[in-house]
Short mmCIF file of C-alpha atoms in Angstrom, two decimals:
data_model
loop_
_atom_site.label_atom_id
_atom_site.label_comp_id
_atom_site.label_asym_id
_atom_site.label_seq_id
_atom_site.Cartn_x
_atom_site.Cartn_y
_atom_site.Cartn_z
CA MET A 1 -24.75 -72.92 44.36
CA ARG A 2 -22.48 -72.20 41.29
CA SER A 3 -23.55 -69.59 38.74
CA ARG A 4 -23.64 -70.60 35.19
CA ILE A 5 -22.66 -68.08 32.55
CA PHE A 6 -24.78 -68.15 29.40
CA SER A 7 -23.61 -66.76 26.03
CA ALA A 8 -25.16 -66.45 22.72
CA THR A 9 -23.51 -69.83 21.81
CA THR A 10 -24.58 -71.63 25.01
CA PRO A 11 -26.51 -74.71 24.03
CA VAL A 12 -30.01 -75.00 25.36
CA PRO A 13 -31.01 -78.21 27.00
CA LEU A 14 -33.15 -80.44 24.89
CA GLY A 15 -35.82 -80.65 27.43
CA ALA A 16 -36.14 -77.02 28.20
CA GLY A 17 -38.37 -75.96 25.21
CA ALA A 18 -39.18 -72.47 23.94
CA ALA A 19 -39.28 -70.95 27.54
CA GLY A 20 -35.62 -72.18 28.13
CA ALA A 21 -34.44 -70.64 24.93
CA ALA A 22 -35.99 -67.14 25.73
CA ARG A 23 -34.53 -67.27 29.05
CA SER A 24 -30.99 -68.01 27.77
CA ALA A 25 -31.13 -65.03 25.14
CA ALA A 26 -32.10 -62.53 27.89
CA GLN A 27 -29.22 -63.64 30.16
CA ALA A 28 -26.76 -63.26 27.07
CA ALA A 29 -27.95 -59.71 26.36
CA ALA A 30 -27.81 -58.74 30.01
CA TRP A 31 -24.10 -59.73 29.98
CA THR A 32 -23.30 -58.06 26.54
CA ARG A 33 -24.34 -54.52 27.38
CA PRO A 34 -21.90 -54.08 30.33
CA VAL A 35 -19.12 -55.60 28.32
CA ALA A 36 -19.64 -53.00 25.47
CA ALA A 37 -19.78 -50.17 27.97
CA LEU A 38 -16.47 -51.43 29.45
CA LEU A 39 -14.93 -51.50 26.05
CA VAL A 40 -15.94 -47.94 25.22
CA THR A 41 -14.53 -46.79 28.57
CA ALA A 42 -11.23 -48.41 27.91
CA LEU A 43 -11.12 -46.94 24.34
CA ALA A 44 -11.59 -43.52 25.67
CA LEU A 45 -9.06 -44.07 28.43
CA SER A 46 -6.56 -45.26 25.88
CA LEU A 47 -6.93 -42.23 23.64
CA ALA A 48 -6.66 -39.93 26.60
CA ALA A 49 -3.46 -41.77 27.61
CA CYS A 50 -2.20 -41.27 24.09
CA GLY A 51 -2.72 -37.42 24.39
CA ASP A 52 -1.21 -37.12 27.78
CA GLY A 53 -4.78 -36.50 28.98
CA LYS A 54 -4.44 -32.84 27.91
CA PRO A 55 -7.20 -30.99 25.70
CA VAL A 56 -6.05 -29.86 22.25
CA VAL A 57 -5.72 -26.03 21.91
CA GLU A 58 -6.24 -24.43 18.53
CA ALA A 59 -3.40 -22.14 17.48
CA PRO A 60 -4.43 -18.61 16.52
CA ARG A 61 -4.69 -18.32 12.85
CA PRO A 62 -2.73 -15.31 11.18
CA VAL A 63 -5.02 -12.97 9.23
CA LEU A 64 -4.31 -10.03 6.97
CA VAL A 65 -6.22 -6.90 8.09
CA ALA A 66 -6.69 -3.35 7.03
CA GLN A 67 -8.78 -0.31 7.94
CA PRO A 68 -11.39 0.88 5.61
CA SER A 69 -10.12 3.33 3.17
CA GLY A 70 -11.67 6.36 1.40
CA ALA A 71 -14.34 5.14 -1.27
CA ILE A 72 -12.30 6.25 -4.34
CA ASN A 73 -13.98 3.39 -6.17
CA ALA A 74 -17.44 4.15 -4.93
CA VAL A 75 -18.40 5.17 -8.38
CA SER A 76 -20.48 3.94 -11.36
CA ALA A 77 -18.42 3.72 -14.45
CA TYR A 78 -19.80 4.08 -17.95
CA ALA A 79 -17.94 3.40 -21.38
CA GLY A 80 -17.72 6.28 -23.81
CA GLU A 81 -16.10 7.55 -26.97
CA VAL A 82 -14.33 10.80 -27.70
CA ARG A 83 -16.31 12.91 -30.20
CA ALA A 84 -16.23 16.37 -31.62
CA ARG A 85 -18.54 19.02 -30.00
CA GLU A 86 -19.74 19.69 -33.55
CA GLU A 87 -20.31 16.90 -35.87
CA SER A 88 -21.76 17.59 -39.30
CA PRO A 89 -23.03 15.21 -41.96
CA LEU A 90 -22.20 16.73 -45.20
CA SER A 91 -24.29 16.20 -48.41
CA PHE A 92 -25.02 17.85 -51.74
CA ARG A 93 -27.96 20.20 -51.92
CA VAL A 94 -28.74 18.74 -55.39
CA ALA A 95 -28.82 15.28 -57.00
CA GLY A 96 -26.41 14.01 -59.62
CA LYS A 97 -23.53 11.72 -60.44
CA LEU A 98 -20.38 11.86 -58.17
CA ILE A 99 -17.44 12.32 -60.55
CA GLU A 100 -14.70 13.16 -58.03
CA ARG A 101 -13.91 12.58 -54.36
CA LYS A 102 -11.08 14.84 -53.27
CA VAL A 103 -10.42 13.66 -49.57
CA ASP A 104 -10.25 10.47 -47.56
CA VAL A 105 -11.25 9.52 -43.99
CA GLY A 106 -8.96 11.12 -41.43
CA ALA A 107 -7.93 14.03 -43.74
CA HIS A 108 -7.91 17.37 -42.05
CA VAL A 109 -9.71 19.89 -44.24
CA ALA A 110 -9.97 23.71 -44.26
CA ALA A 111 -13.02 25.84 -44.42
CA GLY A 112 -14.40 26.22 -47.83
CA GLN A 113 -12.14 23.36 -49.25
CA VAL A 114 -13.72 21.26 -52.00
CA LEU A 115 -14.47 17.68 -50.89
CA ALA A 116 -16.39 16.24 -53.83
CA VAL A 117 -17.71 17.20 -57.18
CA LEU A 118 -20.94 16.24 -59.12
CA ASP A 119 -21.18 16.18 -62.86
CA PRO A 120 -22.30 19.71 -63.54
CA GLY A 121 -23.44 19.16 -67.18
CA ASP A 122 -27.28 19.49 -66.63
CA LEU A 123 -27.11 22.12 -64.10
CA ASP A 124 -24.81 24.28 -66.24
CA ALA A 125 -27.28 23.98 -69.11
CA GLN A 126 -30.13 25.06 -66.86
CA ALA A 127 -28.14 28.06 -65.74
CA ARG A 128 -27.52 29.00 -69.53
CA ALA A 129 -31.11 28.60 -70.22
CA ALA A 130 -32.02 30.91 -67.14
CA GLN A 131 -29.49 33.41 -68.45
CA ALA A 132 -31.13 33.52 -71.87
CA GLN A 133 -34.54 34.02 -70.42
CA TYR A 134 -33.17 36.71 -68.24
CA ALA A 135 -31.87 38.49 -71.30
CA ALA A 136 -35.18 38.28 -73.05
CA ALA A 137 -37.13 39.52 -70.14
CA GLU A 138 -34.77 42.51 -69.93
CA ALA A 139 -35.11 43.28 -73.64
CA GLU A 140 -38.92 43.08 -73.23
CA TYR A 141 -38.98 45.41 -70.17
CA ALA A 142 -36.77 47.93 -72.15
CA ARG A 143 -39.27 47.92 -75.06
CA ALA A 144 -42.25 48.25 -72.84
CA ARG A 145 -40.51 51.16 -70.80
CA ALA A 146 -39.92 53.01 -74.04
CA ASP A 147 -43.50 52.60 -75.20
CA GLN A 148 -44.77 53.71 -71.90
CA VAL A 149 -42.65 56.96 -72.07
CA ARG A 150 -43.93 57.60 -75.67
CA PHE A 151 -47.71 57.17 -74.80
CA ALA A 152 -47.14 59.45 -71.82
CA GLN A 153 -45.98 62.20 -74.29
CA LEU A 154 -48.98 61.39 -76.61
CA SER A 155 -51.40 61.41 -73.70
CA LYS A 156 -50.16 64.76 -72.50
CA ASP A 157 -50.72 66.16 -76.02
CA GLN A 158 -54.20 64.41 -76.13
CA LEU A 159 -53.36 62.27 -79.03
CA VAL A 160 -54.14 58.99 -77.41
CA SER A 161 -56.85 58.09 -75.10
CA ARG A 162 -56.45 57.65 -71.37
CA SER A 163 -57.24 53.98 -71.58
CA ALA A 164 -54.49 53.43 -73.98
CA GLN A 165 -52.10 55.11 -71.69
CA ASP A 166 -53.29 52.84 -68.71
CA ALA A 167 -52.85 49.83 -70.88
CA GLN A 168 -49.21 50.87 -71.70
CA ASP A 169 -48.44 51.38 -68.12
CA ALA A 170 -49.68 47.89 -67.17
CA ALA A 171 -47.68 46.37 -70.02
CA ALA A 172 -44.46 48.13 -68.51
CA LYS A 173 -45.32 46.82 -64.97
CA ALA A 174 -45.81 43.30 -66.35
CA ALA A 175 -42.48 43.40 -68.14
CA GLN A 176 -40.78 44.65 -64.95
CA GLY A 177 -42.23 41.64 -63.12
CA GLN A 178 -41.14 39.21 -65.79
CA LEU A 179 -37.66 40.69 -65.56
CA ASN A 180 -37.47 40.14 -61.74
CA SER A 181 -38.76 36.70 -62.18
CA ALA A 182 -36.14 35.92 -64.73
CA ARG A 183 -33.40 37.37 -62.55
CA ALA A 184 -34.44 35.17 -59.60
CA ASN A 185 -34.52 32.10 -61.75
CA LEU A 186 -31.07 32.91 -63.05
CA GLU A 187 -29.66 33.18 -59.50
CA VAL A 188 -31.17 29.84 -58.45
CA ALA A 189 -29.79 28.23 -61.57
CA LYS A 190 -26.34 29.64 -60.74
CA ASN A 191 -26.53 28.44 -57.16
CA GLN A 192 -27.54 25.04 -58.16
CA SER A 193 -24.56 24.91 -60.64
CA ALA A 194 -22.33 25.94 -57.67
CA TYR A 195 -23.87 23.13 -55.51
CA THR A 196 -22.13 20.58 -57.58
CA GLN A 197 -19.09 21.08 -55.50
CA LEU A 198 -19.30 19.90 -51.79
CA ARG A 199 -17.38 22.33 -49.74
CA ALA A 200 -16.32 21.95 -45.92
CA PRO A 201 -18.34 24.47 -43.82
CA SER A 202 -15.57 24.52 -41.25
CA ALA A 203 -12.18 23.28 -40.56
CA GLY A 204 -12.14 19.72 -39.18
CA VAL A 205 -11.41 16.06 -39.78
CA ILE A 206 -13.25 13.68 -42.14
CA ALA A 207 -14.75 11.26 -39.68
CA SER A 208 -16.53 8.92 -42.31
CA ARG A 209 -17.26 8.67 -46.11
CA ASN A 210 -20.45 7.18 -47.45
CA ALA A 211 -20.19 7.62 -51.22
CA GLU A 212 -17.68 6.86 -54.02
CA ALA A 213 -16.88 8.25 -57.34
CA GLY A 214 -19.41 7.06 -60.05
CA GLN A 215 -22.23 6.80 -57.60
CA VAL A 216 -25.45 8.70 -58.20
CA VAL A 217 -26.44 10.47 -55.01
CA ALA A 218 -29.62 12.18 -54.12
CA ALA A 219 -30.02 15.66 -52.67
CA GLY A 220 -29.41 15.47 -48.87
CA GLN A 221 -27.86 11.95 -49.08
CA GLN A 222 -24.80 11.94 -46.67
CA VAL A 223 -21.43 11.83 -48.39
CA PHE A 224 -19.04 12.80 -45.57
CA ALA A 225 -19.13 13.24 -41.73
CA LEU A 226 -17.06 16.29 -40.61
CA ALA A 227 -15.68 16.52 -37.04
CA ALA A 228 -15.08 20.23 -36.57
CA ASP A 229 -11.96 21.46 -35.01
CA GLY A 230 -12.39 22.80 -31.42
CA ALA A 231 -13.80 21.25 -28.24
CA ARG A 232 -13.89 17.47 -27.77
CA GLU A 233 -16.56 15.66 -25.66
CA ILE A 234 -17.28 12.20 -24.48
CA ALA A 235 -20.43 10.59 -25.83
CA PHE A 236 -21.81 7.72 -23.81
CA ALA A 237 -25.19 5.81 -23.19
CA VAL A 238 -27.10 5.96 -19.98
CA PRO A 239 -29.15 2.93 -18.93
CA GLU A 240 -32.71 3.38 -18.04
CA GLY A 241 -32.01 2.50 -14.49
CA ALA A 242 -29.49 5.30 -13.88
CA ILE A 243 -31.01 8.13 -15.95
CA ALA A 244 -32.47 9.71 -12.84
CA THR A 245 -28.98 10.25 -11.46
CA PHE A 246 -27.61 12.23 -14.54
CA LYS A 247 -28.46 15.89 -14.85
CA PRO A 248 -26.90 18.57 -17.09
CA GLY A 249 -24.21 20.49 -15.13
CA GLN A 250 -23.47 17.33 -12.91
CA GLU A 251 -19.71 16.89 -12.22
CA VAL A 252 -18.04 13.50 -13.23
CA LEU A 253 -14.48 12.13 -13.89
CA ILE A 254 -13.09 11.25 -17.35
CA GLU A 255 -10.23 8.52 -17.65
CA LEU A 256 -8.91 7.32 -20.99
CA TRP A 257 -8.32 3.70 -21.71
CA SER A 258 -4.98 4.67 -23.20
CA GLN A 259 -3.96 6.66 -20.19
CA ALA A 260 -5.15 4.59 -17.23
CA GLY A 261 -4.89 6.39 -13.87
CA LYS A 262 -5.17 9.94 -15.17
CA ARG A 263 -8.45 11.38 -14.70
CA TRP A 264 -9.77 14.81 -15.75
CA PRO A 265 -12.88 16.66 -14.33
CA GLY A 266 -15.85 16.71 -16.59
CA ARG A 267 -19.36 18.08 -16.57
CA VAL A 268 -22.53 16.61 -18.12
CA ARG A 269 -23.57 18.94 -20.92
CA GLU A 270 -26.71 17.34 -22.35
CA VAL A 271 -28.91 14.19 -21.68
CA SER A 272 -31.30 13.06 -24.15
CA PRO A 273 -34.99 13.27 -22.96
CA ALA A 274 -35.95 10.08 -24.99
CA ALA A 275 -34.45 6.57 -25.02
CA ASP A 276 -33.05 5.12 -28.13
CA PRO A 277 -35.68 2.55 -29.45
CA ALA A 278 -33.24 -0.15 -30.07
CA SER A 279 -30.88 -0.13 -27.17
CA ARG A 280 -33.22 1.61 -24.64
CA THR A 281 -30.40 3.88 -23.33
CA TYR A 282 -30.25 7.61 -23.35
CA ALA A 283 -27.56 9.43 -25.29
CA ALA A 284 -25.32 11.90 -23.04
CA ARG A 285 -22.51 14.24 -23.64
CA VAL A 286 -19.76 15.25 -21.22
CA THR A 287 -17.38 18.18 -21.54
CA VAL A 288 -13.87 17.53 -20.51
CA ASP A 289 -11.44 19.90 -18.77
CA ALA A 290 -8.31 18.56 -20.20
CA PRO A 291 -5.28 20.03 -21.80
CA ASP A 292 -5.49 20.74 -25.67
CA GLY A 293 -4.52 17.65 -27.63
CA THR A 294 -5.20 15.26 -24.80
CA LEU A 295 -8.35 13.81 -26.32
CA GLU A 296 -8.25 12.32 -29.85
CA LEU A 297 -11.27 11.37 -31.87
CA GLY A 298 -12.43 7.88 -31.35
CA GLN A 299 -10.68 7.34 -28.09
CA SER A 300 -12.33 5.05 -25.64
CA ALA A 301 -13.10 6.52 -22.28
CA ARG A 302 -14.68 5.93 -18.91
CA ILE A 303 -17.05 8.27 -17.15
CA TYR A 304 -17.04 7.97 -13.43
CA GLN A 305 -20.07 9.01 -11.53
CA ALA A 306 -19.67 9.67 -7.85
CA ASP A 307 -21.78 7.59 -5.75
CA THR A 308 -23.73 10.06 -3.41
CA ALA A 309 -24.93 7.26 -1.24
CA ALA A 310 -21.66 5.97 -0.11
CA SER A 311 -20.19 6.82 3.34
CA GLY A 312 -16.74 7.55 2.14
CA LEU A 313 -15.35 4.09 3.16
CA SER A 314 -14.66 1.11 1.23
CA VAL A 315 -13.17 -2.46 1.46
CA PRO A 316 -11.56 -4.91 -0.86
CA LEU A 317 -13.88 -7.25 -2.69
CA ALA A 318 -12.15 -10.25 -1.01
CA ALA A 319 -13.10 -9.03 2.44
CA VAL A 320 -16.96 -9.18 1.86
CA GLN A 321 -18.68 -12.44 2.97
CA ARG A 322 -22.02 -13.57 1.81
CA THR A 323 -24.39 -14.55 4.63
CA GLY A 324 -27.97 -15.55 4.63
CA ASN A 325 -29.11 -12.05 5.49
CA GLY A 326 -26.95 -10.18 3.04
CA THR A 327 -23.19 -9.20 3.36
CA ALA A 328 -20.78 -9.10 6.30
CA VAL A 329 -17.05 -8.76 6.95
CA PHE A 330 -14.89 -10.13 9.71
CA VAL A 331 -13.58 -7.50 11.95
CA ALA A 332 -10.71 -8.29 14.29
CA ASP A 333 -10.54 -7.01 17.89
CA ILE A 334 -6.78 -6.22 18.22
CA GLY A 335 -7.02 -6.32 22.07
CA SER A 336 -8.49 -9.76 22.42
CA GLY A 337 -7.40 -11.14 19.15
CA ILE A 338 -10.88 -12.40 18.24
CA VAL A 339 -12.80 -11.87 15.06
CA LYS A 340 -16.43 -11.06 14.75
CA LEU A 341 -18.69 -11.33 11.76
CA LYS A 342 -20.11 -7.92 11.33
CA PRO A 343 -23.06 -7.20 8.87
CA ILE A 344 -22.76 -4.25 6.55
CA VAL A 345 -24.60 -2.56 3.74
CA VAL A 346 -22.62 -1.98 0.59
CA GLY A 347 -23.09 0.18 -2.35
CA PRO A 348 -22.25 -0.57 -6.11
CA TYR A 349 -19.38 -2.89 -6.60
CA GLY A 350 -16.25 -1.60 -8.26
CA GLN A 351 -13.47 -3.34 -10.01
CA GLU A 352 -11.43 -3.84 -6.98
CA ARG A 353 -13.32 -2.44 -3.95
CA VAL A 354 -16.79 -1.86 -2.76
CA PRO A 355 -18.23 1.23 -0.94
CA VAL A 356 -19.56 0.59 2.57
CA ILE A 357 -22.72 2.59 3.22
CA LYS A 358 -23.38 1.24 6.75
CA GLY A 359 -21.93 -0.99 9.42
CA LEU A 360 -18.19 -0.03 9.56
CA GLY A 361 -16.25 2.56 11.23
CA ALA A 362 -12.96 4.18 9.84
CA ASN A 363 -10.92 2.52 12.91
CA ASP A 364 -12.20 -0.96 12.43
CA TRP A 365 -9.73 -3.65 11.41
CA VAL A 366 -11.28 -5.71 8.64
CA VAL A 367 -9.94 -9.11 7.52
CA THR A 368 -9.14 -8.38 3.88
CA ALA A 369 -8.15 -12.13 2.80
CA GLY A 370 -9.03 -15.68 3.86
CA GLY A 371 -12.31 -14.76 5.54
CA HIS A 372 -14.10 -17.78 4.14
CA LEU A 373 -11.88 -19.92 6.33
CA LEU A 374 -12.76 -18.10 9.58
CA ARG A 375 -15.53 -18.52 12.05
CA ASP A 376 -17.24 -16.06 14.37
CA GLY A 377 -15.33 -15.90 17.54
CA GLN A 378 -12.06 -17.43 16.36
CA LYS A 379 -8.82 -16.41 17.78
CA VAL A 380 -6.37 -14.78 15.23
CA VAL A 381 -3.28 -12.97 15.10
CA ALA A 382 -3.77 -9.70 13.05
CA VAL A 383 -0.89 -8.70 10.54
CA ASP A 384 -0.58 -5.97 8.05
CA ARG A 385 0.53 -6.12 4.30
CA GLU A 386 4.12 -5.93 5.48
CA ASN A 387 3.45 -9.01 7.71
CA HIS A 388 4.12 -7.00 10.82
CA PRO A 389 1.68 -7.76 13.84
CA VAL A 390 -0.86 -4.97 14.30
CA GLY A 391 -0.30 -3.51 17.70
CA LYS A 392 -2.94 -2.65 20.22
#
């Protein structure tokens, strides 16, 4: 008996009915599956033939490695400004109209130098009135004192009563009191007249000016700010989150923006016990051990605070990889040439490096660039910055 091959296009005999059609479809599917398997096998053999039947081996990837260095950037940096140790707001002790301003901002002044002058007319008149009252009190006291002497002699000769003598003694004492009061009023008037001249309490530099000629100023209203000569300090603000790490006497490092790379030792002199109500920061001052003339008023500076939690090691920022559980770095095994993703615990990030608190050793070779292109267990060739292979 000859076999008949059915396909999807084989016509069904007219008399076969539905049963014949179903039987024909099943036979076609039975033949189609082996054919598809043969085609897949043939395609795989063809591809293997094209690659000579050898598995493709991935070439080791060159990677730049370096060992962790000392955590020189394991610090917190704060922006500050060079200020004078002694800063004095200067104001008149009396009110009046400002008729002359003798200095400008930035001028260096000597102790006792006149900085500004008020109109002295009214105060000079008051001083003259006080002088006249003193002269009158002095004359009254002289008359009362003479009467007291005469009454004392008359009382001795029993020509006046004892009560008259006592009254004259009381009058002399009252005159003495009036004279003392007039003398004090005269001194106050003279002082107020002298207060129309605002003088520098010490040598220094005028840091700011807050009044102009022709302006009427009140007593105590700031006219100038004087930065006294002498020690210079760095004023900066400490955020609430770091206030617990700053204590008076703590050692820090100071770097000027204008002299990048040069650092001088400093010491925290004071920390405000209360936060500023607007900025919510704490004002702090740092003394600087730098040569005279190094710090100029108004210069910008950085205050570096050592991170005591750091282990002394740091890696470049580019070496740190973000993982689902935190941070990690790729560490190359020089012997096998395989990299492993190693979890680490880092400290506060610096500008270029980050301190490693836990997870690395000083002899580990860390992949410092291109870590995002690697995978755990990948074969690599470790090279240094000079493009030289790192030996075993």
